[in-house]
mmCIF file with all atom_site columns, C-alpha atoms in Angstrom:
data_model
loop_
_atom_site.group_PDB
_atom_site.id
_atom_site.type_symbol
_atom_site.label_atom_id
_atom_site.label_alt_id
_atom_site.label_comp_id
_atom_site.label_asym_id
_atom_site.label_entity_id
_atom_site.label_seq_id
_atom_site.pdbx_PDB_ins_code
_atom_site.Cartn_x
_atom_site.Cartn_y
_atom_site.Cartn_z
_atom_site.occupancy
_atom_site.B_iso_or_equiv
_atom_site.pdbx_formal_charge
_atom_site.auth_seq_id
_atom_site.auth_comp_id
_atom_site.auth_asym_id
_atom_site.auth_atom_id
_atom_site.pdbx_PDB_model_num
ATOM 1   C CA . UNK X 1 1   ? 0.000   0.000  0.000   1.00 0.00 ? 1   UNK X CA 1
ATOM 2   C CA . UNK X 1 2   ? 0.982   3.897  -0.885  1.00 0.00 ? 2   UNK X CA 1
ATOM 3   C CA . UNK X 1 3   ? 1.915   6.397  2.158   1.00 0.00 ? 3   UNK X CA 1
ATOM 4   C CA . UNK X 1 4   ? 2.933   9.653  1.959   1.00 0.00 ? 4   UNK X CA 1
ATOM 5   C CA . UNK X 1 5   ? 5.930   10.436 3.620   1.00 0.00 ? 5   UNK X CA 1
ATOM 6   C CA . UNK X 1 6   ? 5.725   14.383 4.799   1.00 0.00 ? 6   UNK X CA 1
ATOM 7   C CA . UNK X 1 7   ? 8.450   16.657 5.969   1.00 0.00 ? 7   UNK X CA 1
ATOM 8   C CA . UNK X 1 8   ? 10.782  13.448 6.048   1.00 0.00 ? 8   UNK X CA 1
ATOM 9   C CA . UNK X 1 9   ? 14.887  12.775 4.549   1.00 0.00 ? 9   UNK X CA 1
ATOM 10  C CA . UNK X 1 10  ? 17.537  11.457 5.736   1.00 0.00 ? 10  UNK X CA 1
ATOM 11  C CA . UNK X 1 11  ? 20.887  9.714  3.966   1.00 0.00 ? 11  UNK X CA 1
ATOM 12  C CA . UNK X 1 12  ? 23.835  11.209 2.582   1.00 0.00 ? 12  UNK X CA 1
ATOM 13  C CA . UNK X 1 13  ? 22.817  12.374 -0.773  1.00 0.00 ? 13  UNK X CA 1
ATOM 14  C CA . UNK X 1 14  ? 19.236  13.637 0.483   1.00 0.00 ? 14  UNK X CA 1
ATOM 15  C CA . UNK X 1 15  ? 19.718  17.148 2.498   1.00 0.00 ? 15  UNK X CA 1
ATOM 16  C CA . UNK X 1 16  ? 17.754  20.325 3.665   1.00 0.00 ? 16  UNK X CA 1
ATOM 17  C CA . UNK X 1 17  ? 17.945  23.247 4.414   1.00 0.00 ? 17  UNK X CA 1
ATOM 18  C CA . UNK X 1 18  ? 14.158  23.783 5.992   1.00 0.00 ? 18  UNK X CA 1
ATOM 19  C CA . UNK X 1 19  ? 14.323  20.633 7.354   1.00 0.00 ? 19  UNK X CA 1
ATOM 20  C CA . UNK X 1 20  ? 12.482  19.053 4.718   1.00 0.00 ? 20  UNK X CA 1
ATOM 21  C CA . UNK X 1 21  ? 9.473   21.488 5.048   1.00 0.00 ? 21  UNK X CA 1
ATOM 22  C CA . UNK X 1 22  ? 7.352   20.951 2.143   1.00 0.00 ? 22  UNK X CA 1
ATOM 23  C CA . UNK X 1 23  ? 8.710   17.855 0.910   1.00 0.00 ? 23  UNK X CA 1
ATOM 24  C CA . UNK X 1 24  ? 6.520   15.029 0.303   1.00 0.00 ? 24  UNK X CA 1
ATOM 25  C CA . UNK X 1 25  ? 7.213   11.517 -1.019  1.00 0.00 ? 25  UNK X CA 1
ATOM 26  C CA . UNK X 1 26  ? 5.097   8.109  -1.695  1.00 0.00 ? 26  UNK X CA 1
ATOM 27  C CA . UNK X 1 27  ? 6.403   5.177  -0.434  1.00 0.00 ? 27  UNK X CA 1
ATOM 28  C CA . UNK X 1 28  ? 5.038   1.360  -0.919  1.00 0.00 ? 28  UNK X CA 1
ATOM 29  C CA . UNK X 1 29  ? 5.273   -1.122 1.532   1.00 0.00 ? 29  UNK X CA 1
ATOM 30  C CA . UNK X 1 30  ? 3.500   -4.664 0.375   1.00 0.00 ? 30  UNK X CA 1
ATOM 31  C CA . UNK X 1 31  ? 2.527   -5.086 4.199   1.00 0.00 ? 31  UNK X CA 1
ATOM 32  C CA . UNK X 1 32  ? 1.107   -1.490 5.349   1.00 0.00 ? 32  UNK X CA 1
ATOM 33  C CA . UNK X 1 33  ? -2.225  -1.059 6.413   1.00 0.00 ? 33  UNK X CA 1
ATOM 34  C CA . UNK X 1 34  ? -5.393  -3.608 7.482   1.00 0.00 ? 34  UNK X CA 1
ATOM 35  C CA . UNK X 1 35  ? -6.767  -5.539 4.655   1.00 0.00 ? 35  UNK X CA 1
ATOM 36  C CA . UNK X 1 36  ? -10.131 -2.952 4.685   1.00 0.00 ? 36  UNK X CA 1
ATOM 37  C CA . UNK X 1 37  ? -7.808  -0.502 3.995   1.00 0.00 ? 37  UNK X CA 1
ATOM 38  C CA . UNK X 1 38  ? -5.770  -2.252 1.253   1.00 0.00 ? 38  UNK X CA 1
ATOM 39  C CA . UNK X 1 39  ? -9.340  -3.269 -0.285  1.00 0.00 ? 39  UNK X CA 1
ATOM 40  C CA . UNK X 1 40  ? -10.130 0.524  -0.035  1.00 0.00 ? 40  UNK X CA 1
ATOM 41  C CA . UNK X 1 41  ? -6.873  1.958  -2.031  1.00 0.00 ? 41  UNK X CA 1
ATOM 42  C CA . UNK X 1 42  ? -7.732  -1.007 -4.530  1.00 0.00 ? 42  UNK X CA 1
ATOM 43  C CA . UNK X 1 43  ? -10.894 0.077  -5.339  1.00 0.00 ? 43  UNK X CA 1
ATOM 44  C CA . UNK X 1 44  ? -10.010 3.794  -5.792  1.00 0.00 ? 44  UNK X CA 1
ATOM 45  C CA . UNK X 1 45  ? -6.762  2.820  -8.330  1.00 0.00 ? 45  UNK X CA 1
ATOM 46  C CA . UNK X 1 46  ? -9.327  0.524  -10.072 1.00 0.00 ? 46  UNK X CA 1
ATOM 47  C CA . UNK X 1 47  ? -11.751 3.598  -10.441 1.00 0.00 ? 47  UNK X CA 1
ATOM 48  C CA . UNK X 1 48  ? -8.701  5.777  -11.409 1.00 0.00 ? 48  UNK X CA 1
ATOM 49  C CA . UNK X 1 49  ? -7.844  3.201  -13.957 1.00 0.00 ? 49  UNK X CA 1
ATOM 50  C CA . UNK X 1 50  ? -11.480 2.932  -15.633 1.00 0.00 ? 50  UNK X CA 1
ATOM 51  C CA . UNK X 1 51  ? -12.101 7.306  -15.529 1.00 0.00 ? 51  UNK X CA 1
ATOM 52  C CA . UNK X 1 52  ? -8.428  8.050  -16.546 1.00 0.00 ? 52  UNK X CA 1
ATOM 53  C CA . UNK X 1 53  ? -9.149  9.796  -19.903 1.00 0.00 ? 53  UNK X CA 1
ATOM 54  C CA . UNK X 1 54  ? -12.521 11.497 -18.192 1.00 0.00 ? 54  UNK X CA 1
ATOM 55  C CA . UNK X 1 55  ? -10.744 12.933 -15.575 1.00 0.00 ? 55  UNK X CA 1
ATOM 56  C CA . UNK X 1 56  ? -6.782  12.755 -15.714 1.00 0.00 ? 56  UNK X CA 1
ATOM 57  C CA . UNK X 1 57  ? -5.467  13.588 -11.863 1.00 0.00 ? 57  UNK X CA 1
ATOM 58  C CA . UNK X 1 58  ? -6.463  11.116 -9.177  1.00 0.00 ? 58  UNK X CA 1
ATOM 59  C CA . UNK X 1 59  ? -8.291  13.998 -6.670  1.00 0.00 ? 59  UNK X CA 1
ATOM 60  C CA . UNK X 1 60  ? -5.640  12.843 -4.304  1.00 0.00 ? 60  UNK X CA 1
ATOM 61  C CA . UNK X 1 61  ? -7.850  10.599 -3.086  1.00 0.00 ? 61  UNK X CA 1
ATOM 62  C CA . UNK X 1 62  ? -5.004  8.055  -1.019  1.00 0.00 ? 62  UNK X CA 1
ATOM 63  C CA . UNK X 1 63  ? -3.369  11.648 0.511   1.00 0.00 ? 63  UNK X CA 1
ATOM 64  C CA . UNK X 1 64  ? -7.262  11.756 1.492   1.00 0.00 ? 64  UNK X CA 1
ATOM 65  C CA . UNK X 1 65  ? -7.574  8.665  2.775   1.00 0.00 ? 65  UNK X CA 1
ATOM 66  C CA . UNK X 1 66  ? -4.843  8.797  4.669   1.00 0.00 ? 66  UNK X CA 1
ATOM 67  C CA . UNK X 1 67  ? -4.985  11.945 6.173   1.00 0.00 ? 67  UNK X CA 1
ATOM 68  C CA . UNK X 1 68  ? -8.687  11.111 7.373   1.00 0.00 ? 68  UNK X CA 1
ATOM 69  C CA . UNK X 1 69  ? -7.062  9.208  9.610   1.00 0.00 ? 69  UNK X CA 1
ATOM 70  C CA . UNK X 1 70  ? -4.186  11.647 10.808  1.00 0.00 ? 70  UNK X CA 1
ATOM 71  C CA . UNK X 1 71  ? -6.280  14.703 10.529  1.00 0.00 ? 71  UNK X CA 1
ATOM 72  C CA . UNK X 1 72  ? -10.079 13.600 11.370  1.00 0.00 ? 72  UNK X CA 1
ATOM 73  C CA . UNK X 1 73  ? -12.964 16.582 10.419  1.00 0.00 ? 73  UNK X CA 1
ATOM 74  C CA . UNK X 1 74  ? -14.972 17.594 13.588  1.00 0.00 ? 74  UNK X CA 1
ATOM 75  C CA . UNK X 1 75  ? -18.072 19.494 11.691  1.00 0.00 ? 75  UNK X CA 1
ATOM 76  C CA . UNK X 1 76  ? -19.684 20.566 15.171  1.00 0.00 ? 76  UNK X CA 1
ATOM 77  C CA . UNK X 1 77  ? -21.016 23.624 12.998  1.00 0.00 ? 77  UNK X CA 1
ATOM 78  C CA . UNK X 1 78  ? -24.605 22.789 11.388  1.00 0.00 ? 78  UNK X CA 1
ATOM 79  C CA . UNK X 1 79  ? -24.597 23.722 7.851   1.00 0.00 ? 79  UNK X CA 1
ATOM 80  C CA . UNK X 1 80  ? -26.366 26.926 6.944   1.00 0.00 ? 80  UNK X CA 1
ATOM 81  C CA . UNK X 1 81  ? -29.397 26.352 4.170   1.00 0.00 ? 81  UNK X CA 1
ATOM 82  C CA . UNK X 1 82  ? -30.817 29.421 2.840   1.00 0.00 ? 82  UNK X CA 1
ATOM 83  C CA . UNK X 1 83  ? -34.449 29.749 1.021   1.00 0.00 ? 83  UNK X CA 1
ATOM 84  C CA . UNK X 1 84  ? -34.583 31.737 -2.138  1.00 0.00 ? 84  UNK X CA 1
ATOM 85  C CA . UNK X 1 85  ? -35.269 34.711 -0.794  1.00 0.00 ? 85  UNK X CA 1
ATOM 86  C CA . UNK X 1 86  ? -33.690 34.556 2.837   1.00 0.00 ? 86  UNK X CA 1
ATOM 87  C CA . UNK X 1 87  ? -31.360 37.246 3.711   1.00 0.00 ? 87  UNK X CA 1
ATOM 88  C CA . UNK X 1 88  ? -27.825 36.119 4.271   1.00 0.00 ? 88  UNK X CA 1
ATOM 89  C CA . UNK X 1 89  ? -26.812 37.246 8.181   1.00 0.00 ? 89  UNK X CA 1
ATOM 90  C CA . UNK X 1 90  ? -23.594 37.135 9.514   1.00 0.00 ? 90  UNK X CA 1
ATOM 91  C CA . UNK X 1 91  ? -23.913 33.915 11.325  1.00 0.00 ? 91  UNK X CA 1
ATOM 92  C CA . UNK X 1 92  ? -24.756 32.097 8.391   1.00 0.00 ? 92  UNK X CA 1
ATOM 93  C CA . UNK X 1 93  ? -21.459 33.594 6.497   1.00 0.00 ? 93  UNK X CA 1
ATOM 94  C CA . UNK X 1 94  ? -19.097 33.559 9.620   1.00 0.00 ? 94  UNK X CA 1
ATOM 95  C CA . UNK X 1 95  ? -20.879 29.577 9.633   1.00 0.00 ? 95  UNK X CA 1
ATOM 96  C CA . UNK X 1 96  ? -20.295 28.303 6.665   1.00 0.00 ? 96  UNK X CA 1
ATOM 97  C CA . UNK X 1 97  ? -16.376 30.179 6.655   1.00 0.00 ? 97  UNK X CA 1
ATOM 98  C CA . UNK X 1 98  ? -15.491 28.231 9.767   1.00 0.00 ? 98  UNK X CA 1
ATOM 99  C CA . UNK X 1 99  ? -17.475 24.796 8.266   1.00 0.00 ? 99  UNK X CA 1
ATOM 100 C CA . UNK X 1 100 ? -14.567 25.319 4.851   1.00 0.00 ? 100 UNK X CA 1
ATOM 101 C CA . UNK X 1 101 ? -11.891 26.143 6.727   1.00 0.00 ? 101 UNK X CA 1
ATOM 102 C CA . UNK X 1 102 ? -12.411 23.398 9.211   1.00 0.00 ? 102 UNK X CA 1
ATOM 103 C CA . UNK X 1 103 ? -12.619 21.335 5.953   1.00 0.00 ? 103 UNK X CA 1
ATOM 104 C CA . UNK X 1 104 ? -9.499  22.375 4.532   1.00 0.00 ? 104 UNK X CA 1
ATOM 105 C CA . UNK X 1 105 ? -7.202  22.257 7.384   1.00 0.00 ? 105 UNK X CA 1
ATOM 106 C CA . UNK X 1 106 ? -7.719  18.229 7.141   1.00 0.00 ? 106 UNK X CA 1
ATOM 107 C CA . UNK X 1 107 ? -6.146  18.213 4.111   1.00 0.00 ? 107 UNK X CA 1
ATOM 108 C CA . UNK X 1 108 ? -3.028  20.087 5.666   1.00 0.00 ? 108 UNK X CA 1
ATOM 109 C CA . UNK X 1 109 ? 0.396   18.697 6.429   1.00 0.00 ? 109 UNK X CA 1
ATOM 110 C CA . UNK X 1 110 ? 1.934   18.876 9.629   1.00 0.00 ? 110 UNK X CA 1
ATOM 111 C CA . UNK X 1 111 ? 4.629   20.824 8.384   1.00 0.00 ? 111 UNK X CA 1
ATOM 112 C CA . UNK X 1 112 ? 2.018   23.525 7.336   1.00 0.00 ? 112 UNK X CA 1
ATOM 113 C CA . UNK X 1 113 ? 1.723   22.715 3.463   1.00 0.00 ? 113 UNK X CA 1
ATOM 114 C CA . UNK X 1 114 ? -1.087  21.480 1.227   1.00 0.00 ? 114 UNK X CA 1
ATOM 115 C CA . UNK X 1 115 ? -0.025  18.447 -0.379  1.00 0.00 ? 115 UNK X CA 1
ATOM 116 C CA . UNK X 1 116 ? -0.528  17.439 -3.646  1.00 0.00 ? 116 UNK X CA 1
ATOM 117 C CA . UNK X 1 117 ? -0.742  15.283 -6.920  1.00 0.00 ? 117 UNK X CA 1
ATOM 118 C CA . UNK X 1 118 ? 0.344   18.548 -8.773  1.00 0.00 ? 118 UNK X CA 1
ATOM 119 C CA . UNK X 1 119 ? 2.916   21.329 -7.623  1.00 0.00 ? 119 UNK X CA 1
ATOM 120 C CA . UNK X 1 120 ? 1.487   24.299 -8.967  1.00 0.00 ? 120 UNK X CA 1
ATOM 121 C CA . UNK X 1 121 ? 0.810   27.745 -8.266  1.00 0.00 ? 121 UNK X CA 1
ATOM 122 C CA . UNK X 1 122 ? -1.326  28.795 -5.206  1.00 0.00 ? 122 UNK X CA 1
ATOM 123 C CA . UNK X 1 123 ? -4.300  29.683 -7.678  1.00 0.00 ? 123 UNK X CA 1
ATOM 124 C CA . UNK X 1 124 ? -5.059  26.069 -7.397  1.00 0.00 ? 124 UNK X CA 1
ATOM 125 C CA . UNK X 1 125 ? -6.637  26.401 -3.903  1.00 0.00 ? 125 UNK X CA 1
ATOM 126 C CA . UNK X 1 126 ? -9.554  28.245 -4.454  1.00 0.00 ? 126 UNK X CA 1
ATOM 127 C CA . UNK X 1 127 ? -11.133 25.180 -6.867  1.00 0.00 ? 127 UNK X CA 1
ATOM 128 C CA . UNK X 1 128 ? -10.034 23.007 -4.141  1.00 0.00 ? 128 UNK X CA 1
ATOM 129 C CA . UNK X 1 129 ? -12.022 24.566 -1.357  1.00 0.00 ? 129 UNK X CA 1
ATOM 130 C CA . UNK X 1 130 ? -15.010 24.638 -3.222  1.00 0.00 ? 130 UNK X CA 1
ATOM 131 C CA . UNK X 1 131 ? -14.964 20.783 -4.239  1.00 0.00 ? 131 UNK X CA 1
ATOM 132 C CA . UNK X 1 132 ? -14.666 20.360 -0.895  1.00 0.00 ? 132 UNK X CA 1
ATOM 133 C CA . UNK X 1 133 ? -17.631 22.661 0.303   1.00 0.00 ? 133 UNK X CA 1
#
C-alpha cells in the first residue's frame, strides 16, 4: 500500500535546508495497512484506472484517505441552508467560513503545506475549497 511520507529525509545524498518542510514523497510497503484498507486503495486505483481519460489527476484521493485518519474533520457547525429569498446574516457567512476552513485544514500537512498530486501555483486552492464545500 501507498503512504505519503511528509516533511521526512535522511541519507547522505538527500539534504535540507528547511528541514524538509514541504517535501513530500510516496512510499510502498507490500505489508502497510489492514486488509479494509488495502481493499479501499484497490478500489479507488481501479476507479482511477477505468475514468483516466474522463478525468486525468487522481483527486488525491489516497493523501485523502490517509490523512482522514491523521487529521479527522470535527463538523460541530450545522450547515447553513438558505431559502430563495432569505437574507444572508452574519452567522450564516461567519458559519459556513469556519465549516470550509475546518474542511481544509484536514487536508493540511503537519509541516504547514497542502499536499498534492500537482505542484502548482497557489491559484489552485480556491477550486479546491469549493470541491470540498
Amino acid at each position: 500500500m501507498w503512504r505519503l511520507k511528509v516533511g521526512e529525509g535522511s541519507g547522505p545524498w538527500l539534504w535540507s535546508t528547511n528541514n524538509f518542510d514541504g517535501r513530500d514523497v510516496w512510499e510502498f510497503d507490500a505489508n502497510l495497512g489492514t486488509t479494509e484498507q488495502r481493499a479501499e486503495v484497490e478500489k479507488a486505483r481501479r476507479a482511477f484506472t477505468e475514468h483516466r481519460f474522463e478525468l486525468t489527476h487522481s483527486a488525491d484521493l489516497l493523501m485523502r484517505m490517509q490523512f482522514a485518519e491523521t487529521n479527522p474533520v470535527t463538523m460541530d457547525l450545522q450547515a447553513t441552508k438558505l431559502g430563495e429569498h432569505e437574507d444572508v446574516t452574519e452567522d450564516a457567512v461567519l458559519s459556513t467560513l469556519k465549516r470550509s476552513i475546518s474542511r481544509v485544514s484536514t487536508l493540511q500537512a503537519h509541516d504547514g503545506h497542502w499536499p498534492g498530486d500537482y505542484g502548482g501555483p497557489m491559484f489552485l486552492m480556491p477550486g479546491l475549497v469549493l470541491a470540498l464545500a
